[in-house]
Short mmCIF file of C-alpha atoms (C1' of nucleotides) and ligand atoms in Angstrom, two decimals:
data_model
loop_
_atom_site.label_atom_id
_atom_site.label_comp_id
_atom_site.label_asym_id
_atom_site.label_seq_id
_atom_site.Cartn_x
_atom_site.Cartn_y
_atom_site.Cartn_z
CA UNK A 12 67.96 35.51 72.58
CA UNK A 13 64.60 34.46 74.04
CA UNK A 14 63.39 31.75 71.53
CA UNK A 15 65.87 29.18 72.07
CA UNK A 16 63.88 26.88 74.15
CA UNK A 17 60.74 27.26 71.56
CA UNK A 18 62.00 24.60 68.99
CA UNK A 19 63.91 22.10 71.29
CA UNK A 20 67.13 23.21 70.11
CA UNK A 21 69.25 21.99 72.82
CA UNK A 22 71.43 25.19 72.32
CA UNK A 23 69.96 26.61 76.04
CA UNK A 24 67.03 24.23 76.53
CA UNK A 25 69.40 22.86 79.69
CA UNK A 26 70.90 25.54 80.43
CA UNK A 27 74.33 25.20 81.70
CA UNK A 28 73.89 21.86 82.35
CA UNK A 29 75.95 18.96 79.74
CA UNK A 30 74.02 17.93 77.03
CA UNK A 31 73.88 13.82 75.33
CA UNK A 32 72.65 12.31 72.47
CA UNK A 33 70.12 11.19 75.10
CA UNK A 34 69.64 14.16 76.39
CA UNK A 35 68.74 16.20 73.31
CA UNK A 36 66.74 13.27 71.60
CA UNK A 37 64.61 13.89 75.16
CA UNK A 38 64.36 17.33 74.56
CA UNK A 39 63.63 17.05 70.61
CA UNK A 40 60.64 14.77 71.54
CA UNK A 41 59.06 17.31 74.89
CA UNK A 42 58.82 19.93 71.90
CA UNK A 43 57.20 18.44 69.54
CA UNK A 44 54.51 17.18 72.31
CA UNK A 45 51.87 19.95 71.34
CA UNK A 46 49.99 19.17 75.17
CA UNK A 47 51.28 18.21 78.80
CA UNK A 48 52.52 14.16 78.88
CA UNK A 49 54.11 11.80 81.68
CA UNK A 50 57.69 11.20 82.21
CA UNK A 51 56.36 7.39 81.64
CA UNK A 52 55.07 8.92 77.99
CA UNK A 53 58.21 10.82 77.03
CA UNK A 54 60.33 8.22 77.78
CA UNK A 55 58.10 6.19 75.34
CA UNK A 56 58.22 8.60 72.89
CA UNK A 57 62.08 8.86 72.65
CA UNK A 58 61.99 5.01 72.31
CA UNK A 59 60.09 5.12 69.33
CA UNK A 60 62.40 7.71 67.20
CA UNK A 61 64.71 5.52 67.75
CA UNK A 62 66.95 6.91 70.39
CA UNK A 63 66.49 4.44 73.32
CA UNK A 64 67.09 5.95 76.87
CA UNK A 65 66.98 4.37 80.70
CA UNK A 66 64.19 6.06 82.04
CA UNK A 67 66.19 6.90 85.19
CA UNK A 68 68.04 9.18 82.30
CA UNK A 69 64.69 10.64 81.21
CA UNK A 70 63.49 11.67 84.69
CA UNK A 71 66.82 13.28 85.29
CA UNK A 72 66.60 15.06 81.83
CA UNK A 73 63.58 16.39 82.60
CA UNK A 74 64.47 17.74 85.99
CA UNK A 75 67.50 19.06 83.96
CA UNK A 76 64.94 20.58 81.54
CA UNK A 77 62.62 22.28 84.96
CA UNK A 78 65.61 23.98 86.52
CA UNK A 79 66.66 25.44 83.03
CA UNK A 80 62.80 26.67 82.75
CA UNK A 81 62.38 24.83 79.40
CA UNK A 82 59.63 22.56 81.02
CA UNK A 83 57.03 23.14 83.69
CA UNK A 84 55.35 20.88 85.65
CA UNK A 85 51.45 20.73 84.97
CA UNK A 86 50.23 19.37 88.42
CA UNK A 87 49.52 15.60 88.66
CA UNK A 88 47.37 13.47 86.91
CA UNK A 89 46.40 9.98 88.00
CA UNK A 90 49.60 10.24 90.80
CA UNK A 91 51.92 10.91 87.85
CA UNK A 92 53.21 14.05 87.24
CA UNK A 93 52.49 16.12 84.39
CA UNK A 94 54.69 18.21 82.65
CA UNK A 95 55.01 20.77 79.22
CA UNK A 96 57.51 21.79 77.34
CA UNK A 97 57.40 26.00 77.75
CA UNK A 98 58.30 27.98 74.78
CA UNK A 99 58.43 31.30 76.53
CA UNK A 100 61.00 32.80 78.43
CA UNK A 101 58.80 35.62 79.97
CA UNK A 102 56.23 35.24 83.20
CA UNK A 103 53.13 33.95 82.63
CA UNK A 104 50.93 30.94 83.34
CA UNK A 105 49.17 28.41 82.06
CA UNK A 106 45.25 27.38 80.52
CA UNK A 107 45.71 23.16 80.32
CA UNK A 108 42.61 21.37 78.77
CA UNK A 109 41.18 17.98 81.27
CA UNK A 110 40.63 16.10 78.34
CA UNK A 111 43.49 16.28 75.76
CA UNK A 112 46.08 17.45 78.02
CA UNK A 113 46.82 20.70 75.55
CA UNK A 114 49.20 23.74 77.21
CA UNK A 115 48.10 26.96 76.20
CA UNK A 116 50.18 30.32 77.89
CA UNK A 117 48.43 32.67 79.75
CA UNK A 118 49.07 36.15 80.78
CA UNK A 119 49.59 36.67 84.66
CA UNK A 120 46.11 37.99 86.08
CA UNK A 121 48.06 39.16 89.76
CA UNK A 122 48.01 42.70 89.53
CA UNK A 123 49.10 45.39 92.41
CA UNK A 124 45.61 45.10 93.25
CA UNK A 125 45.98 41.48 94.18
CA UNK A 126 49.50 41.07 95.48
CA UNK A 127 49.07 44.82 97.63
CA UNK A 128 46.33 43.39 99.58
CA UNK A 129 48.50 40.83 101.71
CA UNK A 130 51.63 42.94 101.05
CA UNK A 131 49.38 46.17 103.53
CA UNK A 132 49.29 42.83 105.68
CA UNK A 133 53.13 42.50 106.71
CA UNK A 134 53.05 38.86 104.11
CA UNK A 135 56.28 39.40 101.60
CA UNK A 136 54.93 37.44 98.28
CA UNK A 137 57.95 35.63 96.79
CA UNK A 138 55.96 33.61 94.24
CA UNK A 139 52.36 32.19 93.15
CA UNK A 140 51.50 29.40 91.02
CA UNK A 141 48.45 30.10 88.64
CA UNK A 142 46.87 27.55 86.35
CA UNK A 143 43.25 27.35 84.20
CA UNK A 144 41.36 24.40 83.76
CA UNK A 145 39.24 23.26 81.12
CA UNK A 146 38.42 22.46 77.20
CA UNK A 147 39.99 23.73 74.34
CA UNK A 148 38.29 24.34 71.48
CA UNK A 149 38.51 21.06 69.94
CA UNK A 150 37.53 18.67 72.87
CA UNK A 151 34.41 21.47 73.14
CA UNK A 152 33.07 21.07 70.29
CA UNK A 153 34.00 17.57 70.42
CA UNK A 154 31.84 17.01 73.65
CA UNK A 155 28.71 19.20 72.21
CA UNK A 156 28.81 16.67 69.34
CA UNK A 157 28.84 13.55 71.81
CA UNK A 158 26.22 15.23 74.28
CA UNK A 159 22.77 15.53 71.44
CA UNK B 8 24.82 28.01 107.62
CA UNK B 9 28.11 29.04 106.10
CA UNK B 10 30.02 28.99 109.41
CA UNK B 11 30.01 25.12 110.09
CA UNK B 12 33.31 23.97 109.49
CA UNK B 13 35.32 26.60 110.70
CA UNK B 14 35.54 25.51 114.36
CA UNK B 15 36.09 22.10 113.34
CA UNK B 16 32.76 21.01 114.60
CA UNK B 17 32.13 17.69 112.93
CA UNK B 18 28.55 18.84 112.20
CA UNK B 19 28.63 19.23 108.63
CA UNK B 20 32.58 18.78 108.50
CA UNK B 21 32.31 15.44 106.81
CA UNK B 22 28.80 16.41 104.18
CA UNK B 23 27.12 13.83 104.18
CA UNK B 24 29.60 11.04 105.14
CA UNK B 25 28.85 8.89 108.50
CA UNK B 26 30.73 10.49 111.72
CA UNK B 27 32.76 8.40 114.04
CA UNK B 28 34.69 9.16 116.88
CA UNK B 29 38.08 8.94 115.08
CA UNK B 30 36.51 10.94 112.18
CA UNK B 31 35.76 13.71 115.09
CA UNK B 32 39.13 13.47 116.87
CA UNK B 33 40.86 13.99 113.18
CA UNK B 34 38.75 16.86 112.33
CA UNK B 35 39.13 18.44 115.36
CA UNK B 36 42.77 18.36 115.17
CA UNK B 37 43.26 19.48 111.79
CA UNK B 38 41.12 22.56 112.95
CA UNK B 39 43.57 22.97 115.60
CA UNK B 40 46.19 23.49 113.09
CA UNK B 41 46.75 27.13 112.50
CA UNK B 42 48.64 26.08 108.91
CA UNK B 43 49.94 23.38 106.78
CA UNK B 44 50.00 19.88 107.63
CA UNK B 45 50.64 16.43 106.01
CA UNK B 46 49.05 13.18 106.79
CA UNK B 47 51.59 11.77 108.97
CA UNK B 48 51.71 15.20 111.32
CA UNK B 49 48.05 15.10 111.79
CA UNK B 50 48.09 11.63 112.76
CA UNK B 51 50.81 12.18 115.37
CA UNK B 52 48.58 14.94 116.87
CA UNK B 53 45.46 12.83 117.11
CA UNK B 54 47.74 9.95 118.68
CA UNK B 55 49.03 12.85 121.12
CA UNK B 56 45.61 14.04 121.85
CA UNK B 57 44.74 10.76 123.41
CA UNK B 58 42.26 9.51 120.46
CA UNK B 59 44.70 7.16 118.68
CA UNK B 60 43.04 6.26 115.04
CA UNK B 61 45.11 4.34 112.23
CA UNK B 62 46.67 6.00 109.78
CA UNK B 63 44.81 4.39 106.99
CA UNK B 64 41.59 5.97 108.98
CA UNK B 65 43.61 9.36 109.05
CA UNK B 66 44.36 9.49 104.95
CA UNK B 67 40.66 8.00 104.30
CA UNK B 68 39.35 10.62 106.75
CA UNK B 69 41.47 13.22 104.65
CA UNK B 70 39.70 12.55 101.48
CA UNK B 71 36.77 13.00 103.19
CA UNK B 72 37.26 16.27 104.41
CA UNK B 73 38.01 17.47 101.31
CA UNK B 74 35.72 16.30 99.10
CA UNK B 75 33.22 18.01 101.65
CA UNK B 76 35.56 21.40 100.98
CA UNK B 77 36.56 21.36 104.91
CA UNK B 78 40.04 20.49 103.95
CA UNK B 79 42.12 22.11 101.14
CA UNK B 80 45.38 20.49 99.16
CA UNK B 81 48.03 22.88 99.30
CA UNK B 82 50.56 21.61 97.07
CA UNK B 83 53.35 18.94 98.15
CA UNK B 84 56.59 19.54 100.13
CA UNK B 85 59.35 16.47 100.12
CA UNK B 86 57.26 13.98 98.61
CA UNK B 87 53.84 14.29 100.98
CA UNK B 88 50.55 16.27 99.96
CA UNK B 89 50.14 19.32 102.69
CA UNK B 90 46.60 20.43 103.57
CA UNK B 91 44.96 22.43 105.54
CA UNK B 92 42.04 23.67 107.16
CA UNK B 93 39.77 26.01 105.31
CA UNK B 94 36.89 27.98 107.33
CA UNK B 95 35.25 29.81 104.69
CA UNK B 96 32.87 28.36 102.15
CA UNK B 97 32.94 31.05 99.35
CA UNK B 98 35.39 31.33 96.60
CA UNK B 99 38.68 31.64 97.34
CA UNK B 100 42.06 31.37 97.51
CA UNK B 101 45.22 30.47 99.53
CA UNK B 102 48.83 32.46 100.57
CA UNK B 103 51.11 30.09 102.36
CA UNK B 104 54.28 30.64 104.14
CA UNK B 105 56.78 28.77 103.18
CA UNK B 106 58.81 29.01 106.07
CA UNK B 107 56.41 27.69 108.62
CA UNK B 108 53.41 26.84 106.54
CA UNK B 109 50.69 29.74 108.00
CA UNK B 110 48.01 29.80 105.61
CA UNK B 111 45.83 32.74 104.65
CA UNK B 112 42.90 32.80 102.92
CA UNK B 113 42.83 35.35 99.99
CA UNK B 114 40.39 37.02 97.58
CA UNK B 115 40.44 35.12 93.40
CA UNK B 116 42.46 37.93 91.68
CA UNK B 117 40.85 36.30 88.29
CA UNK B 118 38.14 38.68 86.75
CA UNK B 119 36.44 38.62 83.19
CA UNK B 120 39.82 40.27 82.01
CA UNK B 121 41.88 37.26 82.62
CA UNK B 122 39.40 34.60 81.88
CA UNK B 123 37.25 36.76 78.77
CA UNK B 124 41.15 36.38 76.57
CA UNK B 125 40.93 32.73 76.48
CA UNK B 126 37.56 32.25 76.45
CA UNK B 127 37.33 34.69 73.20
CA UNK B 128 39.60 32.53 71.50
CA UNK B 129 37.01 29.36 71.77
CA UNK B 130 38.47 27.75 75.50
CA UNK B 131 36.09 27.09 78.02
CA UNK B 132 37.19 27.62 81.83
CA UNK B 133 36.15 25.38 84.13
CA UNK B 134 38.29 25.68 87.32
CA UNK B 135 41.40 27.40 88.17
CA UNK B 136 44.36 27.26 90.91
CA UNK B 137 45.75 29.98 92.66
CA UNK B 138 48.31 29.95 95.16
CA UNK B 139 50.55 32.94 96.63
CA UNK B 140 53.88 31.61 98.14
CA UNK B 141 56.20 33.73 100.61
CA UNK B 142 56.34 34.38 104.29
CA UNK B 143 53.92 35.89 106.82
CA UNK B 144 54.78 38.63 109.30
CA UNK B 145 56.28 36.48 112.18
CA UNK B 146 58.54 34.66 109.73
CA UNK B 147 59.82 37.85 107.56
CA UNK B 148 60.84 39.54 110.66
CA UNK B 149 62.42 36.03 112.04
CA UNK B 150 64.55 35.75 108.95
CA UNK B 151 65.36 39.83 108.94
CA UNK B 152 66.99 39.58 112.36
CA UNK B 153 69.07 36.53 111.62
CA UNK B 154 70.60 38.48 108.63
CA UNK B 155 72.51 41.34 110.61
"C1'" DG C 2 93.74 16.38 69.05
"C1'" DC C 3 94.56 14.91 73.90
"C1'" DC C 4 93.88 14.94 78.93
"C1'" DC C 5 91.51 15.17 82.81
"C1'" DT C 6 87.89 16.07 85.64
"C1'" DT C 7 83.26 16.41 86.07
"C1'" DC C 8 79.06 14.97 84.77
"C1'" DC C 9 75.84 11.71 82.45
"C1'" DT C 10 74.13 6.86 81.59
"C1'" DG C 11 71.51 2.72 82.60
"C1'" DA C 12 70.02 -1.65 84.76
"C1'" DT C 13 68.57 -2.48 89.03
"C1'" DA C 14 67.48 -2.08 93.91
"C1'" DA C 15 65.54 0.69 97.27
"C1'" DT C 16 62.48 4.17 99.02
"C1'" DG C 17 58.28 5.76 100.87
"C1'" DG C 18 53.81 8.03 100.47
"C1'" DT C 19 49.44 6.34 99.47
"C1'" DT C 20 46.04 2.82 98.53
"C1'" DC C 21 44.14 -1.79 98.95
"C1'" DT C 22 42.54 -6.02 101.58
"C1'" DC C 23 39.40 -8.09 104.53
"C1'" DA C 24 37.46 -9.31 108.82
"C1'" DC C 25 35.29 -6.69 112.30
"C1'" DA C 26 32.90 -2.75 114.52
"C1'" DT C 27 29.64 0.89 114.45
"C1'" DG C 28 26.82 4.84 112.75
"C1'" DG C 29 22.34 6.31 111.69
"C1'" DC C 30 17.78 5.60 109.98
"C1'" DG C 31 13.25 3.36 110.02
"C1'" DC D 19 15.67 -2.18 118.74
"C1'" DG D 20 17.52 -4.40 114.35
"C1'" DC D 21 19.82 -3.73 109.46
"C1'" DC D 22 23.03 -2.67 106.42
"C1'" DA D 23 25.82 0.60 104.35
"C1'" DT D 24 29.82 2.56 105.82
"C1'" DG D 25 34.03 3.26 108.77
"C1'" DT D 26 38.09 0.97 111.20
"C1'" DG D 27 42.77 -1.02 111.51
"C1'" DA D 28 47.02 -3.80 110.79
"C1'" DG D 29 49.42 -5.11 107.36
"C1'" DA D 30 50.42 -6.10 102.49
"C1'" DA D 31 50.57 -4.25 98.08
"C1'" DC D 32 51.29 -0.63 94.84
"C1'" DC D 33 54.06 2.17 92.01
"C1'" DA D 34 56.07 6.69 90.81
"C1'" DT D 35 60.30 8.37 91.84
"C1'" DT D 36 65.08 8.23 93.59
"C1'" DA D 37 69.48 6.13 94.92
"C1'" DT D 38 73.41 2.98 93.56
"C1'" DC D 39 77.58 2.35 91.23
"C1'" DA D 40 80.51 0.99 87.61
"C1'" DG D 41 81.36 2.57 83.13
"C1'" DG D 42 81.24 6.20 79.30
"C1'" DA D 43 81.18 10.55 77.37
"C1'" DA D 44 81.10 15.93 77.38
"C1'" DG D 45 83.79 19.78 77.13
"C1'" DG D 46 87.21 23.26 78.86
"C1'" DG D 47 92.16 23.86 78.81
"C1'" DC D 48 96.50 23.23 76.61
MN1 MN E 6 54.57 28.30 78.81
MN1 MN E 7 40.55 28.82 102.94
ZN1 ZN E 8 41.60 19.50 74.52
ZN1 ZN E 9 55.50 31.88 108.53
#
DNA sequence: GCCCTTCCTGATAATGGTTCTCACATGGCG
DNA sequence: CGCCATGTGAGAACCATTATCAGGAAGGGC
């Protein structure tokens, strides 16, 4: 156990939930996106291998896919949301370039140093949402070629 | 300077952006607010306060605040964007209650140890989120006693 | 394999937060 | 004072997401 999710197998990618030839064609295509995408984008994307979908089916896949942890959503981009498919099973975070959308994990940075602070305070810390912004090391050296 | 918005005094509230009256009423009342609030609540309170202002004013005033860093996004909750006031003007971060929405500034737990990882593997950082989730004092006793 | 219940599917309508339109008012500077 | 860029407001438009609802399929039990 604990690398299920990483390929799309639809063995635990939805968890308990019922799985469809729909369903796992939509989870086959989230893997193999290597960077965060659109509901709009998957739902194109499972059209073109040739294993049409209602979209209505791919938004409720891929709420289906968030509750079973196999996908996280990426904020929102343009007043769509973003999501990426999560290959990881353990806590951590994630590093998500502006300009080619790529997902990269991240270790958590909240320590005891960080969490004790409000905890002295009376606060009870239940969760935390931690994400990085900026290039990867393609688009960088792909903007420090367009910038002479 | 450094202490301008945190009263809600419209002085340099709105950066360089033209002041009106509505634009005064809404910033007032959003300084009122001691956490959380969507669109539609602060309009209601600057109807209630006797300065009525249209709620196409209220969402453009919004942006506004924000974009001058008086007003922070904290996430969504049922469908509408929640902000709220932010008095400080240094680097920071937010812990908000998700029981009744107090917000708390906190210190960015993110030192070179969490960013140098990435960044030695060719990423370059260029902005982060952080936000703690979980319930302030008031609330975490409210909920203990209504467990017995 | 067969049944039966629960859950998924999909075309479409509906929802609702947010943004746009455009004529009018007003802020702020010279 | 004027001037003009900018803000205002009522309503329409936008559009991502969700609800409908009849039909189909998954999958546990036998
Ligand atoms: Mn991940
Ligand atoms: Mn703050
Ligand atoms: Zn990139
Ligand atoms: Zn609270």
């Amino acid at each position: 156990m604990g690398r299920a999710r990483t390929t799309g197998e639809t063995k635990g990618a939805f968890g308990g939930a019922r799985v469809s030839r729909q369903r796992r064609a939509i989870a086959s295509a989230a893997a193999r996106f290597g960077s965060a995408f659109t509901v709009e984008r998957l739902h194109a994307a499972v059209t073109d291998a040739g294993e049409p979908a209602g979209l209505a089916t791919v938004y409720r896949a891929v709420t289906a896919l968030v509750d079973a942890g196999s996908l996280v959503g990426i904020g929102t981009r343009d007043g769509s949301a973003l999501y990426a498919w999560c290959g990881r099973d353990d806590h951590h975070h994630h590093f998500v370039c502006t300009r080619c959308g790529a997902v990269r994990g991240i270790e958590c940075p909240l320590g005891e140093s960080a969490l004790g602070a409000v905890r002295g305070e009376g606060y009870t810390v239940t969760g935390h949402d931690v994400t990085l912004y900026g290039l990867c090391p393609d688009c960088r050296h792909a903007r420090d070629g367009a910038t002479p």
